[in-house]
Amino acid sequence: MFKEDGSVIHFSAPKVQASVAANTYVVAGHGESKRLEELLPGIINQLGPDNLVNLKRIAEGFAAGAGAKGSAGEDDIPDVGANFEEVSKDD
């Protein structure tokens, strides 16, 4: 069940009862409130156009995180030059 704040009420083993005549449905079971990111990619086929804003926000977060990690990771790699054996003996 999708909430307006972008979180999801996730039922791992739901039990559903319906009364079609009364247009009433009951979902029973242990529900956990999770962030949408925790359930991706398994929940992607259940998302509709109303979740498009949340998907864009998640994609922007991943893109920003990947850019920050990429620039920091390059600084961690030492320049070994032509011969790796000589550099490893110096340390």
XYZ file of C-alpha atoms in Angstrom:
91
model
C 0.000 0.000 0.000
C 1.554 3.293 -1.102
C 1.439 6.282 1.229
C 1.515 9.944 0.209
C 4.902 10.592 1.853
C 6.614 8.115 -0.493
C 6.791 5.230 1.956
C 5.112 1.861 1.510
C 3.194 -0.374 3.897
C 4.547 -3.785 2.927
C 2.777 -7.041 3.819
C 5.018 -10.091 3.398
C 2.116 -12.603 3.528
C -1.161 -10.686 3.271
C -4.591 -12.220 3.659
C -7.262 -10.432 1.622
C -10.998 -10.623 2.209
C -13.532 -8.919 -0.025
C -17.203 -8.105 0.035
C -17.917 -7.077 -3.545
C -21.538 -6.181 -2.783
C -20.431 -3.709 -0.103
C -17.352 -2.599 -2.103
C -15.208 -3.380 0.954
C -11.776 -5.002 1.086
C -9.715 -6.030 4.109
C -5.970 -6.676 4.060
C -4.797 -8.522 7.147
C -1.339 -9.553 8.262
C 1.856 -8.068 9.622
C 2.543 -4.795 7.818
C 5.878 -2.978 7.879
C 6.445 0.617 6.857
C 9.383 0.731 4.434
C 10.922 3.251 2.098
C 10.291 2.722 -1.596
C 14.037 2.320 -2.214
C 14.134 -0.776 -0.006
C 11.630 -2.616 -2.198
C 13.073 -1.774 -5.616
C 13.415 -3.387 -8.170
C 10.914 -6.104 -7.140
C 8.044 -3.634 -6.787
C 8.638 -1.729 -10.049
C 5.777 -3.452 -11.907
C 3.298 -2.295 -9.231
C 4.170 1.401 -9.531
C 1.827 3.734 -11.369
C 2.059 7.277 -12.694
C 1.405 8.690 -9.228
C 4.767 7.271 -8.086
C 6.706 8.910 -10.928
C 7.814 11.810 -8.710
C 9.216 9.363 -6.130
C 11.090 7.411 -8.831
C 12.637 10.630 -10.175
C 13.739 11.593 -6.650
C 15.329 8.161 -6.135
C 17.105 8.307 -9.520
C 18.484 11.786 -8.763
C 19.730 10.563 -5.394
C 21.525 7.612 -6.977
C 23.033 9.836 -9.675
C 24.264 12.356 -7.099
C 25.662 9.576 -4.902
C 27.437 7.919 -7.821
C 29.018 11.230 -8.857
C 30.288 11.904 -5.339
C 31.651 8.376 -4.931
C 33.325 8.432 -8.334
C 35.326 11.577 -7.644
C 36.345 10.483 -4.137
C 37.325 6.990 -5.312
C 39.810 8.337 -7.859
C 41.811 10.043 -5.118
C 42.268 6.752 -3.263
C 44.116 5.048 -6.120
C 47.866 5.731 -5.983
C 49.895 6.303 -9.138
C 52.113 3.228 -9.423
C 54.107 4.395 -12.413
C 55.728 1.903 -14.746
C 56.813 -0.820 -12.295
C 54.429 -1.979 -9.595
C 57.068 -4.058 -7.767
C 59.249 -1.022 -7.010
C 56.319 0.981 -5.656
C 55.165 -1.899 -3.413
C 58.680 -2.303 -1.904
C 58.805 1.411 -0.980
C 55.711 1.105 1.267
